[in-house]
CSV table of C-alpha atoms and ligand atoms in Angstrom, one decimal:
chain,number,residue,atom,x,y,z
A,236,UNK,CA,-25.6,-15.8,-6.0
A,237,UNK,CA,-25.2,-19.1,-7.9
A,238,UNK,CA,-24.0,-22.2,-6.0
A,239,UNK,CA,-20.8,-22.3,-8.1
A,240,UNK,CA,-19.6,-19.0,-6.6
A,241,UNK,CA,-20.6,-20.0,-3.1
A,242,UNK,CA,-18.6,-23.2,-3.4
A,243,UNK,CA,-15.6,-21.3,-4.7
A,244,UNK,CA,-15.7,-18.9,-1.8
A,245,UNK,CA,-16.1,-21.8,0.6
A,246,UNK,CA,-13.0,-23.5,-0.9
A,247,UNK,CA,-10.9,-20.4,-0.6
A,248,UNK,CA,-12.1,-19.9,3.0
A,249,UNK,CA,-11.1,-23.5,3.8
A,250,UNK,CA,-7.6,-22.7,2.6
A,251,UNK,CA,-7.9,-24.7,-0.6
A,252,UNK,CA,-6.5,-23.6,-3.8
A,253,UNK,CA,-8.8,-22.8,-6.7
A,254,UNK,CA,-8.2,-22.9,-10.4
A,255,UNK,CA,-7.4,-19.7,-12.4
A,256,UNK,CA,-10.9,-20.0,-14.0
A,257,UNK,CA,-12.6,-20.1,-10.6
A,258,UNK,CA,-10.5,-17.2,-9.4
A,259,UNK,CA,-11.4,-15.2,-12.6
A,260,UNK,CA,-15.1,-15.9,-12.0
A,261,UNK,CA,-14.8,-14.6,-8.4
A,262,UNK,CA,-13.0,-11.5,-9.5
A,263,UNK,CA,-15.7,-10.8,-12.1
A,264,UNK,CA,-18.9,-11.9,-10.4
A,265,UNK,CA,-20.7,-10.3,-7.6
A,266,UNK,CA,-21.5,-12.8,-4.7
A,267,UNK,CA,-20.6,-9.7,-2.7
A,268,UNK,CA,-22.4,-10.2,0.6
A,269,UNK,CA,-21.3,-13.8,1.2
A,270,UNK,CA,-17.7,-13.0,0.1
A,271,UNK,CA,-17.6,-10.1,2.5
A,272,UNK,CA,-19.1,-12.0,5.4
A,273,UNK,CA,-16.5,-14.8,4.9
A,274,UNK,CA,-13.6,-12.3,4.7
A,275,UNK,CA,-14.8,-10.5,7.8
A,276,UNK,CA,-15.0,-13.9,9.7
A,277,UNK,CA,-11.5,-14.8,8.6
A,278,UNK,CA,-10.1,-11.4,9.5
A,279,UNK,CA,-11.7,-11.6,13.0
A,280,UNK,CA,-10.3,-15.1,13.6
A,281,UNK,CA,-6.8,-13.8,12.9
A,282,UNK,CA,-6.9,-10.2,14.1
A,283,UNK,CA,-10.2,-9.9,16.0
A,284,UNK,CA,-11.6,-6.4,15.5
A,285,UNK,CA,-8.2,-4.7,15.6
A,286,UNK,CA,-7.3,-2.0,13.1
A,287,UNK,CA,-3.7,-0.9,13.1
A,288,UNK,CA,-2.7,2.7,12.5
A,289,UNK,CA,0.4,3.7,10.7
A,290,UNK,CA,1.5,7.3,10.4
A,291,UNK,CA,2.4,8.1,6.8
A,292,UNK,CA,5.2,10.6,6.2
A,293,UNK,CA,5.5,11.5,2.5
A,294,UNK,CA,9.0,12.8,2.7
A,295,UNK,CA,9.8,13.7,-0.9
A,296,UNK,CA,7.9,14.1,-4.1
A,297,UNK,CA,11.0,14.3,-6.3
A,298,UNK,CA,11.2,11.2,-8.5
A,299,UNK,CA,13.6,10.1,-11.2
A,300,UNK,CA,11.0,7.8,-12.7
A,301,UNK,CA,8.3,8.5,-15.1
A,302,UNK,CA,5.5,5.9,-14.4
A,303,UNK,CA,2.7,6.8,-16.8
A,304,UNK,CA,0.0,6.7,-14.1
A,305,UNK,CA,1.7,8.7,-11.3
A,306,UNK,CA,1.1,12.4,-10.6
A,307,UNK,CA,4.7,12.9,-9.2
A,308,UNK,CA,6.4,11.4,-12.3
A,309,UNK,CA,9.4,13.4,-13.4
A,310,UNK,CA,7.8,14.7,-16.5
A,311,UNK,CA,5.0,16.5,-14.6
A,312,UNK,CA,6.4,20.0,-14.8
A,313,UNK,CA,3.5,21.4,-12.8
A,314,UNK,CA,4.2,19.4,-9.7
A,315,UNK,CA,5.5,21.6,-6.9
A,316,UNK,CA,8.5,19.7,-5.7
A,317,UNK,CA,9.5,19.4,-2.0
A,318,UNK,CA,11.6,17.3,0.2
A,319,UNK,CA,11.6,17.2,4.0
A,320,UNK,CA,14.7,17.6,6.1
A,321,UNK,CA,15.7,14.9,8.7
A,322,UNK,CA,14.6,17.4,11.3
A,323,UNK,CA,11.2,17.8,9.7
A,324,UNK,CA,10.8,14.1,9.5
A,325,UNK,CA,11.6,13.7,13.2
A,326,UNK,CA,9.1,16.4,14.0
A,327,UNK,CA,6.5,14.4,12.2
A,328,UNK,CA,7.4,11.4,14.2
A,329,UNK,CA,7.3,13.4,17.5
A,330,UNK,CA,3.8,14.5,16.7
A,331,UNK,CA,2.8,11.0,15.6
A,332,UNK,CA,4.2,9.5,18.7
A,333,UNK,CA,2.2,11.9,20.9
A,334,UNK,CA,-0.9,11.0,18.9
A,335,UNK,CA,-0.3,7.3,19.6
A,336,UNK,CA,1.3,6.0,16.4
A,337,UNK,CA,3.8,3.2,16.8
A,338,UNK,CA,4.7,2.7,13.2
A,339,UNK,CA,6.0,5.4,10.9
A,340,UNK,CA,5.9,4.8,7.1
A,341,UNK,CA,8.4,6.9,5.2
A,342,UNK,CA,7.2,7.0,1.6
A,343,UNK,CA,8.6,9.0,-1.3
A,344,UNK,CA,9.5,9.2,-5.0
A,345,UNK,CA,12.9,7.8,-6.0
A,346,UNK,CA,14.8,10.9,-5.1
A,347,UNK,CA,18.6,10.7,-5.7
A,348,UNK,CA,19.1,13.4,-3.0
A,349,UNK,CA,18.2,10.7,-0.4
A,350,UNK,CA,21.3,8.7,-0.7
A,351,UNK,CA,21.8,5.5,1.3
A,352,UNK,CA,23.7,7.5,3.9
A,353,UNK,CA,20.9,10.0,4.3
A,354,UNK,CA,18.2,7.3,4.5
A,355,UNK,CA,20.2,5.3,7.1
A,356,UNK,CA,20.8,8.4,9.1
A,357,UNK,CA,17.0,9.2,9.2
A,358,UNK,CA,16.1,5.6,10.1
A,359,UNK,CA,18.7,5.4,12.9
A,360,UNK,CA,17.6,8.7,14.3
A,361,UNK,CA,13.9,7.6,14.4
A,362,UNK,CA,14.9,4.3,16.0
A,363,UNK,CA,17.0,6.0,18.6
A,364,UNK,CA,14.3,8.5,19.6
A,365,UNK,CA,11.4,5.9,19.4
A,366,UNK,CA,12.9,2.4,20.0
A,367,UNK,CA,9.4,1.0,20.6
A,368,UNK,CA,8.2,2.0,17.1
A,369,UNK,CA,8.5,0.2,13.8
A,370,UNK,CA,10.0,2.0,10.8
A,371,UNK,CA,8.6,1.1,7.4
A,372,UNK,CA,10.3,2.3,4.2
A,373,UNK,CA,8.6,2.8,0.8
A,374,UNK,CA,11.3,4.4,-1.3
A,375,UNK,CA,11.2,2.3,-4.4
A,376,UNK,CA,13.7,0.1,-6.2
A,377,UNK,CA,17.2,-0.1,-4.7
A,378,UNK,CA,20.0,-2.6,-4.9
A,379,UNK,CA,20.4,-5.5,-2.4
A,380,UNK,CA,23.2,-3.7,-0.5
A,381,UNK,CA,21.2,-0.6,0.0
A,382,UNK,CA,18.2,-2.5,1.4
A,383,UNK,CA,20.6,-4.4,3.6
A,384,UNK,CA,22.0,-1.1,5.0
A,385,UNK,CA,18.6,0.3,5.7
A,386,UNK,CA,17.7,-2.9,7.5
A,387,UNK,CA,20.8,-2.7,9.6
A,388,UNK,CA,20.0,0.9,10.4
A,389,UNK,CA,16.7,-0.3,11.9
A,390,UNK,CA,14.1,-0.4,9.1
A,391,UNK,CA,12.1,-3.6,9.5
A,392,UNK,CA,9.3,-3.3,7.0
A,393,UNK,CA,9.3,-2.3,3.3
A,394,UNK,CA,6.4,-1.5,1.0
A,395,UNK,CA,6.9,-2.0,-2.8
A,396,UNK,CA,3.9,-2.8,-4.9
A,397,UNK,CA,4.7,-5.0,-7.8
A,398,UNK,CA,2.1,-3.0,-9.7
A,399,UNK,CA,1.3,-5.8,-12.2
A,400,UNK,CA,2.8,-9.2,-12.5
A,401,UNK,CA,2.3,-9.4,-16.3
A,402,UNK,CA,5.3,-8.1,-18.3
A,403,UNK,CA,3.1,-7.0,-21.2
A,404,UNK,CA,0.8,-5.0,-18.9
A,405,UNK,CA,3.9,-3.7,-17.0
A,406,UNK,CA,5.3,-2.2,-20.2
A,407,UNK,CA,2.0,-0.3,-20.9
A,408,UNK,CA,2.3,1.4,-17.5
A,409,UNK,CA,6.0,2.1,-17.3
A,410,UNK,CA,8.8,3.5,-19.6
A,411,UNK,CA,11.6,1.3,-20.9
A,412,UNK,CA,14.0,2.4,-18.1
A,413,UNK,CA,12.0,0.3,-15.6
A,414,UNK,CA,11.6,-3.5,-15.6
A,415,UNK,CA,9.2,-5.9,-13.9
A,416,UNK,CA,12.0,-8.3,-13.5
A,417,UNK,CA,14.0,-5.9,-11.4
A,418,UNK,CA,10.9,-4.9,-9.3
A,419,UNK,CA,10.3,-8.6,-8.6
A,420,UNK,CA,14.0,-9.2,-7.8
A,421,UNK,CA,13.8,-6.3,-5.3
A,422,UNK,CA,10.8,-7.9,-3.5
A,423,UNK,CA,12.6,-11.2,-3.1
A,424,UNK,CA,15.8,-9.5,-2.0
A,425,UNK,CA,13.8,-7.6,0.7
A,426,UNK,CA,12.4,-10.9,1.9
A,427,UNK,CA,15.7,-12.6,2.0
A,428,UNK,CA,17.2,-9.8,4.1
A,429,UNK,CA,14.5,-10.3,6.7
A,430,UNK,CA,12.1,-7.4,6.1
A,431,UNK,CA,8.3,-7.7,6.6
A,432,UNK,CA,7.4,-7.1,3.0
A,433,UNK,CA,4.4,-5.4,1.5
A,434,UNK,CA,3.4,-5.7,-2.2
A,435,UNK,CA,0.3,-5.1,-4.2
A,436,UNK,CA,-1.2,-3.4,-7.3
A,437,UNK,CA,-3.7,-0.8,-8.5
A,438,UNK,CA,-7.2,-2.0,-9.3
A,439,UNK,CA,-8.5,-0.8,-12.6
A,440,UNK,CA,-5.1,0.5,-13.9
A,441,UNK,CA,-5.3,1.3,-17.6
A,442,UNK,CA,-5.3,-1.9,-19.8
A,443,UNK,CA,-5.7,-4.2,-16.8
A,444,UNK,CA,-7.7,-7.4,-17.6
A,445,UNK,CA,-9.2,-10.0,-15.3
A,446,UNK,CA,-6.4,-12.4,-16.2
A,447,UNK,CA,-3.8,-9.8,-15.2
A,448,UNK,CA,-5.5,-9.7,-11.8
A,449,UNK,CA,-5.4,-13.5,-11.6
A,450,UNK,CA,-1.7,-13.3,-12.4
A,451,UNK,CA,-1.2,-10.7,-9.6
A,452,UNK,CA,-2.9,-13.0,-7.1
A,453,UNK,CA,-0.7,-15.9,-8.2
A,454,UNK,CA,2.4,-13.7,-7.9
A,455,UNK,CA,1.4,-12.8,-4.4
A,456,UNK,CA,1.0,-16.5,-3.6
A,457,UNK,CA,4.6,-17.0,-4.6
A,458,UNK,CA,5.9,-14.0,-2.7
A,459,UNK,CA,3.8,-14.6,0.4
A,460,UNK,CA,4.1,-10.9,1.5
A,461,UNK,CA,3.2,-9.9,5.0
A,462,UNK,CA,1.4,-6.8,3.8
A,463,UNK,CA,-0.8,-6.4,0.7
A,464,UNK,CA,-1.8,-2.9,-0.5
A,465,UNK,CA,-4.3,-2.5,-3.2
A,466,UNK,CA,-6.2,0.6,-4.1
A,467,UNK,CA,-8.1,1.9,-7.1
A,468,UNK,CA,-6.2,3.6,-9.9
A,469,UNK,CA,-7.2,7.2,-9.8
A,470,UNK,CA,-6.4,9.4,-12.8
A,471,UNK,CA,-4.1,12.4,-12.5
A,472,UNK,CA,-4.7,15.3,-15.0
A,473,UNK,CA,-1.0,15.8,-15.8
A,474,UNK,CA,-0.2,12.2,-16.8
A,475,UNK,CA,-0.6,10.3,-20.1
A,476,UNK,CA,-3.5,8.5,-18.4
A,477,UNK,CA,-5.4,11.7,-17.5
A,478,UNK,CA,-8.6,10.6,-19.3
A,479,UNK,CA,-8.6,7.0,-18.2
A,480,UNK,CA,-11.5,5.9,-15.9
A,481,UNK,CA,-10.8,5.4,-12.2
A,482,UNK,CA,-10.7,1.9,-10.8
A,483,UNK,CA,-14.1,0.7,-9.4
A,484,UNK,CA,-15.1,0.7,-5.8
A,485,UNK,CA,-16.9,-2.6,-6.0
A,486,UNK,CA,-14.0,-4.4,-7.6
A,487,UNK,CA,-11.5,-3.1,-5.1
A,488,UNK,CA,-13.7,-4.2,-2.2
A,489,UNK,CA,-14.2,-7.6,-3.8
A,490,UNK,CA,-10.5,-8.0,-4.2
A,491,UNK,CA,-9.8,-7.0,-0.6
A,492,UNK,CA,-12.1,-9.8,0.5
A,493,UNK,CA,-10.5,-12.3,-1.9
A,494,UNK,CA,-7.1,-11.3,-0.6
A,495,UNK,CA,-8.3,-11.8,3.0
A,496,UNK,CA,-9.4,-15.3,2.2
A,497,UNK,CA,-6.3,-16.2,0.3
A,498,UNK,CA,-3.9,-14.6,2.8
A,499,UNK,CA,-5.7,-14.8,6.2
A,500,UNK,CA,-2.6,-13.5,8.1
A,501,UNK,CA,-1.9,-10.5,5.9
A,502,UNK,CA,-1.9,-6.9,7.0
A,503,UNK,CA,-4.2,-5.2,4.4
A,504,UNK,CA,-4.6,-1.4,4.4
A,505,UNK,CA,-7.8,0.3,3.5
A,506,UNK,CA,-6.1,2.9,1.3
A,507,UNK,CA,-6.3,6.7,0.8
A,508,UNK,CA,-7.2,6.0,-2.9
A,509,UNK,CA,-10.3,4.1,-1.7
A,510,UNK,CA,-11.2,7.0,0.5
A,511,UNK,CA,-10.7,9.3,-2.4
A,512,UNK,CA,-13.1,7.6,-4.8
A,513,UNK,CA,-15.9,7.2,-2.2
A,514,UNK,CA,-16.6,9.2,1.0
A,515,UNK,CA,-17.0,6.0,3.0
A,516,UNK,CA,-14.4,4.0,1.0
A,517,UNK,CA,-12.1,3.3,3.8
A,518,UNK,CA,-14.8,2.1,6.2
A,519,UNK,CA,-16.1,-0.1,3.4
A,520,UNK,CA,-12.5,-1.4,2.9
A,521,UNK,CA,-12.3,-2.4,6.6
A,522,UNK,CA,-15.7,-4.2,6.3
A,523,UNK,CA,-14.4,-6.1,3.3
A,524,UNK,CA,-11.4,-7.5,5.2
A,525,UNK,CA,-8.8,-4.7,5.5
A,526,UNK,CA,-7.2,-4.2,8.9
A,527,UNK,CA,-4.8,-1.2,8.6
A,528,UNK,CA,-5.2,2.5,8.0
A,529,UNK,CA,-2.4,4.9,7.2
A,530,UNK,CA,-3.4,8.5,8.1
A,531,UNK,CA,-1.2,11.3,6.8
A,532,UNK,CA,1.4,12.6,9.2
A,533,UNK,CA,3.2,14.8,6.7
A,534,UNK,CA,3.4,18.6,7.4
A,535,UNK,CA,0.1,20.1,6.3
A,536,UNK,CA,1.6,22.4,3.7
A,537,UNK,CA,3.2,19.6,1.7
A,538,UNK,CA,0.3,17.1,1.7
A,539,UNK,CA,-1.4,18.4,-1.5
A,540,UNK,CA,1.9,18.4,-3.2
A,541,UNK,CA,2.3,14.6,-2.8
A,542,UNK,CA,-0.4,14.3,-5.4
A,543,UNK,CA,-0.3,10.9,-7.0
A,544,UNK,CA,-3.8,11.4,-8.4
A,545,UNK,CA,-6.4,14.1,-8.6
A,546,UNK,CA,-8.5,15.0,-5.5
A,547,UNK,CA,-6.4,13.0,-3.1
A,548,UNK,CA,-7.9,13.3,0.4
A,549,UNK,CA,-5.3,14.5,2.8
A,550,UNK,CA,-6.7,17.1,5.3
A,551,UNK,CA,-9.6,17.0,7.6
A,552,UNK,CA,-10.8,13.7,9.1
A,553,UNK,CA,-8.4,11.4,7.4
A,554,UNK,CA,-5.3,13.2,8.7
A,555,UNK,CA,-3.4,11.8,11.6
A,556,UNK,CA,-4.2,14.9,13.7
A,557,UNK,CA,-7.8,14.0,13.8
A,558,UNK,CA,-7.4,10.7,15.5
A,559,UNK,CA,-10.7,10.9,17.3
A,560,UNK,CA,-12.6,11.3,13.9
A,561,UNK,CA,-10.7,8.4,12.5
A,562,UNK,CA,-11.4,6.2,15.5
A,563,UNK,CA,-15.1,7.1,15.4
A,564,UNK,CA,-15.1,6.0,11.7
A,565,UNK,CA,-13.4,2.8,12.6
A,566,UNK,CA,-15.8,2.1,15.4
A,567,UNK,CA,-18.8,2.9,13.1
A,568,UNK,CA,-17.5,0.2,10.7
A,569,UNK,CA,-17.5,-2.3,13.7
A,570,UNK,CA,-13.8,-2.3,14.6
A,571,UNK,CA,-11.4,-0.9,17.1
A,572,UNK,CA,-8.3,1.3,16.4
A,573,UNK,CA,-5.3,0.0,18.4
A,574,UNK,CA,-2.0,1.7,19.4
A,575,UNK,CA,0.7,-0.9,18.9
A,576,UNK,CA,3.3,-1.8,16.3
A,577,UNK,CA,0.8,-4.2,14.7
A,578,UNK,CA,3.2,-6.9,13.5
A,579,UNK,CA,2.0,-9.6,11.2
A,580,UNK,CA,0.7,-12.8,12.9
A,581,UNK,CA,3.0,-15.8,12.4
A,582,UNK,CA,2.3,-17.6,9.2
B,1076,SAM,N1,8.5,5.3,-5.1
B,1076,SAM,C1,7.9,4.3,-4.3
B,1076,SAM,C2,7.5,3.1,-5.1
B,1076,SAM,O1,7.7,3.1,-6.3
B,1076,SAM,O2,7.1,2.1,-4.6
B,1076,SAM,C3,6.7,4.7,-3.5
B,1076,SAM,C4,5.9,5.8,-4.0
B,1076,SAM,S1,4.7,5.4,-5.2
B,1076,SAM,C5,3.9,6.9,-5.6
B,1076,SAM,C6,3.5,4.5,-4.2
B,1076,SAM,C7,2.3,3.9,-4.9
B,1076,SAM,O3,1.4,4.8,-5.4
B,1076,SAM,C8,2.7,3.1,-6.1
B,1076,SAM,O4,3.1,1.8,-5.8
B,1076,SAM,C9,1.3,3.1,-6.9
B,1076,SAM,O5,0.7,1.8,-6.9
B,1076,SAM,C10,0.5,4.2,-6.3
B,1076,SAM,N2,0.0,5.1,-7.3
B,1076,SAM,C11,0.8,5.9,-8.1
B,1076,SAM,N3,0.0,6.6,-8.9
B,1076,SAM,C12,-1.3,6.2,-8.6
B,1076,SAM,C13,-2.6,6.6,-9.2
B,1076,SAM,N4,-2.7,7.4,-10.2
B,1076,SAM,N5,-3.7,6.0,-8.6
B,1076,SAM,C14,-3.6,5.2,-7.6
B,1076,SAM,N6,-2.4,4.8,-7.0
B,1076,SAM,C15,-1.3,5.3,-7.6
B,1077,FES,FE1,8.1,7.8,-9.0
B,1077,FES,FE2,5.5,7.8,-9.0
B,1077,FES,S1,6.9,7.9,-10.7
B,1077,FES,S2,6.8,7.8,-7.3
C-alpha cells in the first residue's frame, strides 16, 4: 500500500473530509487490509462487537415500476406475483418475535393494492401486538402525507435507497416515469417527519463509474442517513440487464469500510446480495464494518418469488428460522448477535 492511500485512510478515520480525487483513489485502489482494520476499529468504538438482527418480511412482489435492474419489475411477465395478507404478516412477526427479533422490516414493490389505509392498519396492528419492537418500512416512493400517516401509525424507520445520485446515471437505470429528484425529495421528507432513514445504492450497477460512486458518497454526506445499505448489483435473467456483470465483492467490501469511516455511527447491513455473490459474503461484510443482518422471515413458499436477482439466497442458513446457524456465522466473524431494537447511536 502506498503512503498516499494510508494518509487518506487516516484522514477519514480522524473524521476529516477528503477531496473527491482522494475519495476516488480510495474507491479504486486496494489498501484493503489497513482500510478494513480501521473500519473495524471505528465500528467497535461505536457499536462494540454487536450485530443487530432485523426480520425481513417481503410482503408483496407486485410493482407498478419498471426499474431496468429489478427482477420484480412490472414487465417481468414470468414473475409469479404474490401479496401477503395482514394476518400472514402478523404470523411472520409472531414467529420472528419468538425467534428473538425486535425489528420487523416490511419490504415490497410499489403495489397499489397496499393503500395508505392498509399500510397503516398493518403497522398499527404490529405495534399493538409488539410494542417493544421497531417497524421499518421499505415500500418505495410516496407523498409526504402518506409517509406522515405511516409514521403516526407507528413506523419509525424507512429504507429507500437513492440508487444513484447522478441524474444521467439514474436515467440509464430507470424509465422516464421515475425521477431522481422525486426520490431525493422523498428521503428529505422522511427525515423531516422524524423517521430514522436508510439510503444507499447498488455497487457495480450497469454504467456506474467511480465518479458516480463519489457522488453517491457526497449525497449521503448531505442526507446524513441513520442506515446505509449497499450491496452488489446482481443480474436477473428477465431484465434488460440480464447479461451485465455482477458487482464485485472486493469493491462492495471496500465501500462498506469507507462508509464506516465516513459515517461511524451508521447502521450498515451486510446484505443478502453480498451473501449471494459469495458463500461467506455476509461474514466478510461484517468484518469490513457492517453491523446489521436482515434474515428472511417471509413465509417459505414466497421467498423465491421475491426474486430481485438470480440465485438469491433465501432458505437454509440465512433464513430467520435458522438463528443458531446465523449466530454461529456471526461469532465466526468475531462478533455477537444481539436481540434488541438496535437503534442508531446519537450523532
Ligand atoms: N420498492 C422499494 C424501493 O423501491 O425502495 C423496495 C423494494 S426494492 C426491490 C429494494 C432494493 O433492491 C432496491 O433499492 C435496489 O437497490 C435493490 N435491487 C433491486 N434489483 C437489484 C439487483 N438486480 N441487484 C441488487 N439489488 C437490487
Ligand atoms: Fe419495483 Fe423493483 S421495480 S421493486
